Amino acid sequence: MEQAPHEHGTAAPDTGAAAVPHAAGRAGWAPAARATLHCLTGCALGEILGMVIGTALAWHNVPTLILAIVLAFVFGYALTVRGVLAAGVGLRAALRVALAADTLSIAVMELIDNGVIVLWPSAMDAQLSDALFWGTLAASLVLAFVVTTPVNKWMIGGGKGHAVVHRYHH
């Protein structure tokens, strides 16, 4: 009976740390940075694609930002779902894992990333051919990584976020 807290079955929200002792025990900066890099990859793909599409189609700023944010969430979730599906989990369960693991991380990343772009002078008016477009986008993603890494460290330490996804990678 003492082994029950260490099983990797479906855990209630308050048993996450016990269900993933290796993640909670290693709630250091390296696992948090890897989780953030995973999130950043999906967010950056969606963000860049959304910005490129909106800018190329000469959309106004708000629709371009909305498209970029939506695609960042789609690509971020898709990368996690892909990994969980590869572990043999069904689509519905994989979607639930991705939503639980990535929502806060992606939301923080998008808030910082788009906040930088909106606040950077003239960045919203930059075109694809402008160094300002790509420089601001790169700087915003770097800052989003720096701010989101402690969030992921905190979530992993509590057995949440990518600690949940980690169960499916072994």
PDB file of C-alpha atoms in Angstrom:
ATOM      1  CA  MET A   1       0.000   0.000   0.000  1.00  0.00           C
ATOM      2  CA  GLU A   2       2.910   2.341   0.465  1.00  0.00           C
ATOM      3  CA  GLN A   3       3.619   2.176  -3.285  1.00  0.00           C
ATOM      4  CA  ALA A   4       0.338   3.844  -4.298  1.00  0.00           C
ATOM      5  CA  PRO A   5       1.695   7.424  -4.129  1.00  0.00           C
ATOM      6  CA  HIS A   6       4.546   6.444  -6.463  1.00  0.00           C
ATOM      7  CA  GLU A   7       2.443   4.992  -9.252  1.00  0.00           C
ATOM      8  CA  HIS A   8       2.232   6.878 -12.522  1.00  0.00           C
ATOM      9  CA  GLY A   9      -1.498   6.534 -13.066  1.00  0.00           C
ATOM     10  CA  THR A  10      -3.915   9.393 -13.505  1.00  0.00           C
ATOM     11  CA  ALA A  11      -3.138  11.661 -10.589  1.00  0.00           C
ATOM     12  CA  ALA A  12      -5.342  14.080  -8.753  1.00  0.00           C
ATOM     13  CA  PRO A  13      -4.000  17.641  -8.874  1.00  0.00           C
ATOM     14  CA  ASP A  14      -2.543  17.440  -5.361  1.00  0.00           C
ATOM     15  CA  THR A  15      -0.627  14.179  -5.994  1.00  0.00           C
ATOM     16  CA  GLY A  16       1.456  15.398  -8.942  1.00  0.00           C
ATOM     17  CA  ALA A  17       4.670  15.790  -6.951  1.00  0.00           C
ATOM     18  CA  ALA A  18       4.380  12.302  -5.455  1.00  0.00           C
ATOM     19  CA  ALA A  19       3.522  10.804  -8.827  1.00  0.00           C
ATOM     20  CA  VAL A  20       6.653  12.247 -10.430  1.00  0.00           C
ATOM     21  CA  PRO A  21       9.363  12.266  -7.758  1.00  0.00           C
ATOM     22  CA  HIS A  22      12.175  12.429 -10.321  1.00  0.00           C
ATOM     23  CA  ALA A  23      10.760  15.665 -11.775  1.00  0.00           C
ATOM     24  CA  ALA A  24       9.920  17.230  -8.430  1.00  0.00           C
ATOM     25  CA  GLY A  25      13.300  16.236  -7.021  1.00  0.00           C
ATOM     26  CA  ARG A  26      15.081  17.773  -9.998  1.00  0.00           C
ATOM     27  CA  ALA A  27      13.180  21.019 -10.104  1.00  0.00           C
ATOM     28  CA  GLY A  28      16.387  22.763 -11.032  1.00  0.00           C
ATOM     29  CA  TRP A  29      17.093  25.204 -13.807  1.00  0.00           C
ATOM     30  CA  ALA A  30      18.144  22.631 -16.431  1.00  0.00           C
ATOM     31  CA  PRO A  31      14.791  20.781 -16.567  1.00  0.00           C
ATOM     32  CA  ALA A  32      12.980  24.123 -16.470  1.00  0.00           C
ATOM     33  CA  ALA A  33      15.093  25.466 -19.332  1.00  0.00           C
ATOM     34  CA  ARG A  34      14.447  22.314 -21.395  1.00  0.00           C
ATOM     35  CA  ALA A  35      10.697  22.590 -20.771  1.00  0.00           C
ATOM     36  CA  THR A  36      10.780  26.277 -21.682  1.00  0.00           C
ATOM     37  CA  LEU A  37      12.792  25.583 -24.825  1.00  0.00           C
ATOM     38  CA  HIS A  38      10.210  22.968 -25.835  1.00  0.00           C
ATOM     39  CA  CYS A  39       7.443  25.517 -25.271  1.00  0.00           C
ATOM     40  CA  LEU A  40       9.410  28.260 -27.010  1.00  0.00           C
ATOM     41  CA  THR A  41       9.841  26.094 -30.088  1.00  0.00           C
ATOM     42  CA  GLY A  42       6.107  25.662 -30.595  1.00  0.00           C
ATOM     43  CA  CYS A  43       5.342  29.250 -29.639  1.00  0.00           C
ATOM     44  CA  ALA A  44       8.018  30.646 -31.936  1.00  0.00           C
ATOM     45  CA  LEU A  45       6.822  28.557 -34.882  1.00  0.00           C
ATOM     46  CA  GLY A  46       3.253  29.755 -34.426  1.00  0.00           C
ATOM     47  CA  GLU A  47       4.228  33.301 -33.566  1.00  0.00           C
ATOM     48  CA  ILE A  48       6.528  33.718 -36.551  1.00  0.00           C
ATOM     49  CA  LEU A  49       4.052  32.109 -38.936  1.00  0.00           C
ATOM     50  CA  GLY A  50       1.239  34.327 -37.646  1.00  0.00           C
ATOM     51  CA  MET A  51       3.339  37.480 -37.907  1.00  0.00           C
ATOM     52  CA  VAL A  52       4.572  36.556 -41.378  1.00  0.00           C
ATOM     53  CA  ILE A  53       1.049  35.752 -42.642  1.00  0.00           C
ATOM     54  CA  GLY A  54      -0.494  38.873 -41.132  1.00  0.00           C
ATOM     55  CA  THR A  55       2.310  41.128 -42.350  1.00  0.00           C
ATOM     56  CA  ALA A  56       2.420  39.584 -45.832  1.00  0.00           C
ATOM     57  CA  LEU A  57      -1.360  40.021 -46.188  1.00  0.00           C
ATOM     58  CA  ALA A  58      -1.094  43.620 -44.916  1.00  0.00           C
ATOM     59  CA  TRP A  59      -3.481  42.886 -42.053  1.00  0.00           C
ATOM     60  CA  HIS A  60      -3.885  45.424 -39.299  1.00  0.00           C
ATOM     61  CA  ASN A  61      -1.994  44.878 -36.061  1.00  0.00           C
ATOM     62  CA  VAL A  62      -4.778  43.367 -33.953  1.00  0.00           C
ATOM     63  CA  PRO A  63      -5.756  40.551 -36.374  1.00  0.00           C
ATOM     64  CA  THR A  64      -2.069  39.790 -36.942  1.00  0.00           C
ATOM     65  CA  LEU A  65      -1.434  39.523 -33.190  1.00  0.00           C
ATOM     66  CA  ILE A  66      -4.515  37.371 -32.681  1.00  0.00           C
ATOM     67  CA  LEU A  67      -3.425  35.013 -35.466  1.00  0.00           C
ATOM     68  CA  ALA A  68       0.110  34.837 -34.050  1.00  0.00           C
ATOM     69  CA  ILE A  69      -1.168  34.056 -30.543  1.00  0.00           C
ATOM     70  CA  VAL A  70      -3.637  31.420 -31.747  1.00  0.00           C
ATOM     71  CA  LEU A  71      -0.965  29.730 -33.866  1.00  0.00           C
ATOM     72  CA  ALA A  72       1.519  29.861 -30.972  1.00  0.00           C
ATOM     73  CA  PHE A  73      -0.929  27.927 -28.789  1.00  0.00           C
ATOM     74  CA  VAL A  74      -1.740  25.501 -31.625  1.00  0.00           C
ATOM     75  CA  PHE A  75       1.912  24.754 -32.386  1.00  0.00           C
ATOM     76  CA  GLY A  76       2.857  24.636 -28.681  1.00  0.00           C
ATOM     77  CA  TYR A  77       0.108  22.140 -27.891  1.00  0.00           C
ATOM     78  CA  ALA A  78       0.794  20.179 -31.087  1.00  0.00           C
ATOM     79  CA  LEU A  79       4.418  19.508 -30.135  1.00  0.00           C
ATOM     80  CA  THR A  80       3.367  18.140 -26.759  1.00  0.00           C
ATOM     81  CA  VAL A  81       0.487  16.115 -28.204  1.00  0.00           C
ATOM     82  CA  ARG A  82       2.863  14.613 -30.777  1.00  0.00           C
ATOM     83  CA  GLY A  83       5.240  13.424 -28.055  1.00  0.00           C
ATOM     84  CA  VAL A  84       2.477  12.024 -25.860  1.00  0.00           C
ATOM     85  CA  LEU A  85       0.823  10.247 -28.802  1.00  0.00           C
ATOM     86  CA  ALA A  86       4.187   8.630 -29.579  1.00  0.00           C
ATOM     87  CA  ALA A  87       4.044   7.079 -26.097  1.00  0.00           C
ATOM     88  CA  GLY A  88       0.846   5.266 -27.104  1.00  0.00           C
ATOM     89  CA  VAL A  89      -1.658   7.535 -25.385  1.00  0.00           C
ATOM     90  CA  GLY A  90      -4.982   8.220 -27.121  1.00  0.00           C
ATOM     91  CA  LEU A  91      -5.672  11.588 -28.744  1.00  0.00           C
ATOM     92  CA  ARG A  92      -8.198  12.796 -26.160  1.00  0.00           C
ATOM     93  CA  ALA A  93      -5.856  11.969 -23.262  1.00  0.00           C
ATOM     94  CA  ALA A  94      -2.892  13.500 -25.114  1.00  0.00           C
ATOM     95  CA  LEU A  95      -4.853  16.726 -25.612  1.00  0.00           C
ATOM     96  CA  ARG A  96      -5.700  16.832 -21.902  1.00  0.00           C
ATOM     97  CA  VAL A  97      -2.036  16.326 -21.008  1.00  0.00           C
ATOM     98  CA  ALA A  98      -0.968  19.101 -23.379  1.00  0.00           C
ATOM     99  CA  LEU A  99      -3.577  21.523 -22.036  1.00  0.00           C
ATOM    100  CA  ALA A 100      -2.565  20.799 -18.442  1.00  0.00           C
ATOM    101  CA  ALA A 101       1.159  20.893 -19.132  1.00  0.00           C
ATOM    102  CA  ASP A 102       1.481  23.837 -21.490  1.00  0.00           C
ATOM    103  CA  THR A 103      -1.287  26.371 -20.960  1.00  0.00           C
ATOM    104  CA  LEU A 104       0.374  28.488 -18.268  1.00  0.00           C
ATOM    105  CA  SER A 105       3.780  28.307 -19.929  1.00  0.00           C
ATOM    106  CA  ILE A 106       2.433  29.333 -23.343  1.00  0.00           C
ATOM    107  CA  ALA A 107       0.254  32.067 -21.831  1.00  0.00           C
ATOM    108  CA  VAL A 108       3.202  33.633 -19.990  1.00  0.00           C
ATOM    109  CA  MET A 109       5.395  33.321 -23.058  1.00  0.00           C
ATOM    110  CA  GLU A 110       2.780  34.942 -25.284  1.00  0.00           C
ATOM    111  CA  LEU A 111       2.120  37.746 -22.808  1.00  0.00           C
ATOM    112  CA  ILE A 112       5.808  38.647 -22.653  1.00  0.00           C
ATOM    113  CA  ASP A 113       6.513  38.076 -26.349  1.00  0.00           C
ATOM    114  CA  ASN A 114       3.582  40.107 -27.634  1.00  0.00           C
ATOM    115  CA  GLY A 115       3.973  42.719 -24.914  1.00  0.00           C
ATOM    116  CA  VAL A 116       7.505  43.415 -26.122  1.00  0.00           C
ATOM    117  CA  ILE A 117       6.383  43.623 -29.739  1.00  0.00           C
ATOM    118  CA  VAL A 118       3.492  45.974 -28.918  1.00  0.00           C
ATOM    119  CA  LEU A 119       5.607  48.219 -26.674  1.00  0.00           C
ATOM    120  CA  TRP A 120       8.722  48.340 -28.887  1.00  0.00           C
ATOM    121  CA  PRO A 121       8.608  51.628 -30.806  1.00  0.00           C
ATOM    122  CA  SER A 122       7.665  51.084 -34.476  1.00  0.00           C
ATOM    123  CA  ALA A 123       7.841  47.281 -34.197  1.00  0.00           C
ATOM    124  CA  MET A 124       4.173  46.873 -35.060  1.00  0.00           C
ATOM    125  CA  ASP A 125       4.713  48.835 -38.265  1.00  0.00           C
ATOM    126  CA  ALA A 126       7.803  46.913 -39.382  1.00  0.00           C
ATOM    127  CA  GLN A 127       7.655  44.862 -42.574  1.00  0.00           C
ATOM    128  CA  LEU A 128       9.090  41.385 -43.231  1.00  0.00           C
ATOM    129  CA  SER A 129      12.042  42.950 -45.040  1.00  0.00           C
ATOM    130  CA  ASP A 130      12.903  45.195 -42.067  1.00  0.00           C
ATOM    131  CA  ALA A 131      15.631  44.258 -39.614  1.00  0.00           C
ATOM    132  CA  LEU A 132      13.387  45.789 -36.931  1.00  0.00           C
ATOM    133  CA  PHE A 133      10.730  43.114 -37.586  1.00  0.00           C
ATOM    134  CA  TRP A 134      13.138  40.215 -37.086  1.00  0.00           C
ATOM    135  CA  GLY A 135      15.206  41.876 -34.357  1.00  0.00           C
ATOM    136  CA  THR A 136      12.171  42.705 -32.242  1.00  0.00           C
ATOM    137  CA  LEU A 137      10.725  39.244 -32.754  1.00  0.00           C
ATOM    138  CA  ALA A 138      14.017  37.612 -31.725  1.00  0.00           C
ATOM    139  CA  ALA A 139      14.412  39.869 -28.683  1.00  0.00           C
ATOM    140  CA  SER A 140      10.821  39.249 -27.610  1.00  0.00           C
ATOM    141  CA  LEU A 141      11.273  35.479 -27.803  1.00  0.00           C
ATOM    142  CA  VAL A 142      14.518  35.617 -25.803  1.00  0.00           C
ATOM    143  CA  LEU A 143      12.859  37.721 -23.109  1.00  0.00           C
ATOM    144  CA  ALA A 144       9.850  35.383 -23.088  1.00  0.00           C
ATOM    145  CA  PHE A 145      12.241  32.443 -22.531  1.00  0.00           C
ATOM    146  CA  VAL A 146      13.964  34.231 -19.632  1.00  0.00           C
ATOM    147  CA  VAL A 147      10.669  35.112 -17.919  1.00  0.00           C
ATOM    148  CA  THR A 148       8.964  31.757 -18.542  1.00  0.00           C
ATOM    149  CA  THR A 149      11.816  29.543 -17.313  1.00  0.00           C
ATOM    150  CA  PRO A 150      11.189  30.328 -13.603  1.00  0.00           C
ATOM    151  CA  VAL A 151       7.471  29.665 -14.161  1.00  0.00           C
ATOM    152  CA  ASN A 152       8.289  26.215 -15.546  1.00  0.00           C
ATOM    153  CA  LYS A 153      10.769  25.592 -12.704  1.00  0.00           C
ATOM    154  CA  TRP A 154       8.015  26.332 -10.202  1.00  0.00           C
ATOM    155  CA  MET A 155       5.496  24.108 -12.024  1.00  0.00           C
ATOM    156  CA  ILE A 156       7.929  21.197 -12.383  1.00  0.00           C
ATOM    157  CA  GLY A 157       8.824  21.513  -8.697  1.00  0.00           C
ATOM    158  CA  GLY A 158       5.151  21.043  -7.878  1.00  0.00           C
ATOM    159  CA  GLY A 159       4.796  18.052 -10.206  1.00  0.00           C
ATOM    160  CA  LYS A 160       2.869  20.138 -12.741  1.00  0.00           C
ATOM    161  CA  GLY A 161       3.581  21.414 -16.250  1.00  0.00           C
ATOM    162  CA  HIS A 162       6.220  19.427 -18.065  1.00  0.00           C
ATOM    163  CA  ALA A 163       6.611  17.120 -15.068  1.00  0.00           C
ATOM    164  CA  VAL A 164       3.317  15.608 -16.230  1.00  0.00           C
ATOM    165  CA  VAL A 165       4.540  15.266 -19.830  1.00  0.00           C
ATOM    166  CA  HIS A 166       7.793  13.702 -18.608  1.00  0.00           C
ATOM    167  CA  ARG A 167       5.875  10.585 -17.528  1.00  0.00           C
ATOM    168  CA  TYR A 168       5.147   9.800 -21.164  1.00  0.00           C
ATOM    169  CA  HIS A 169       8.714  10.152 -22.395  1.00  0.00           C
ATOM    170  CA  HIS A 170      10.000   7.017 -20.666  1.00  0.00           C
TER     171      HIS A 170
END
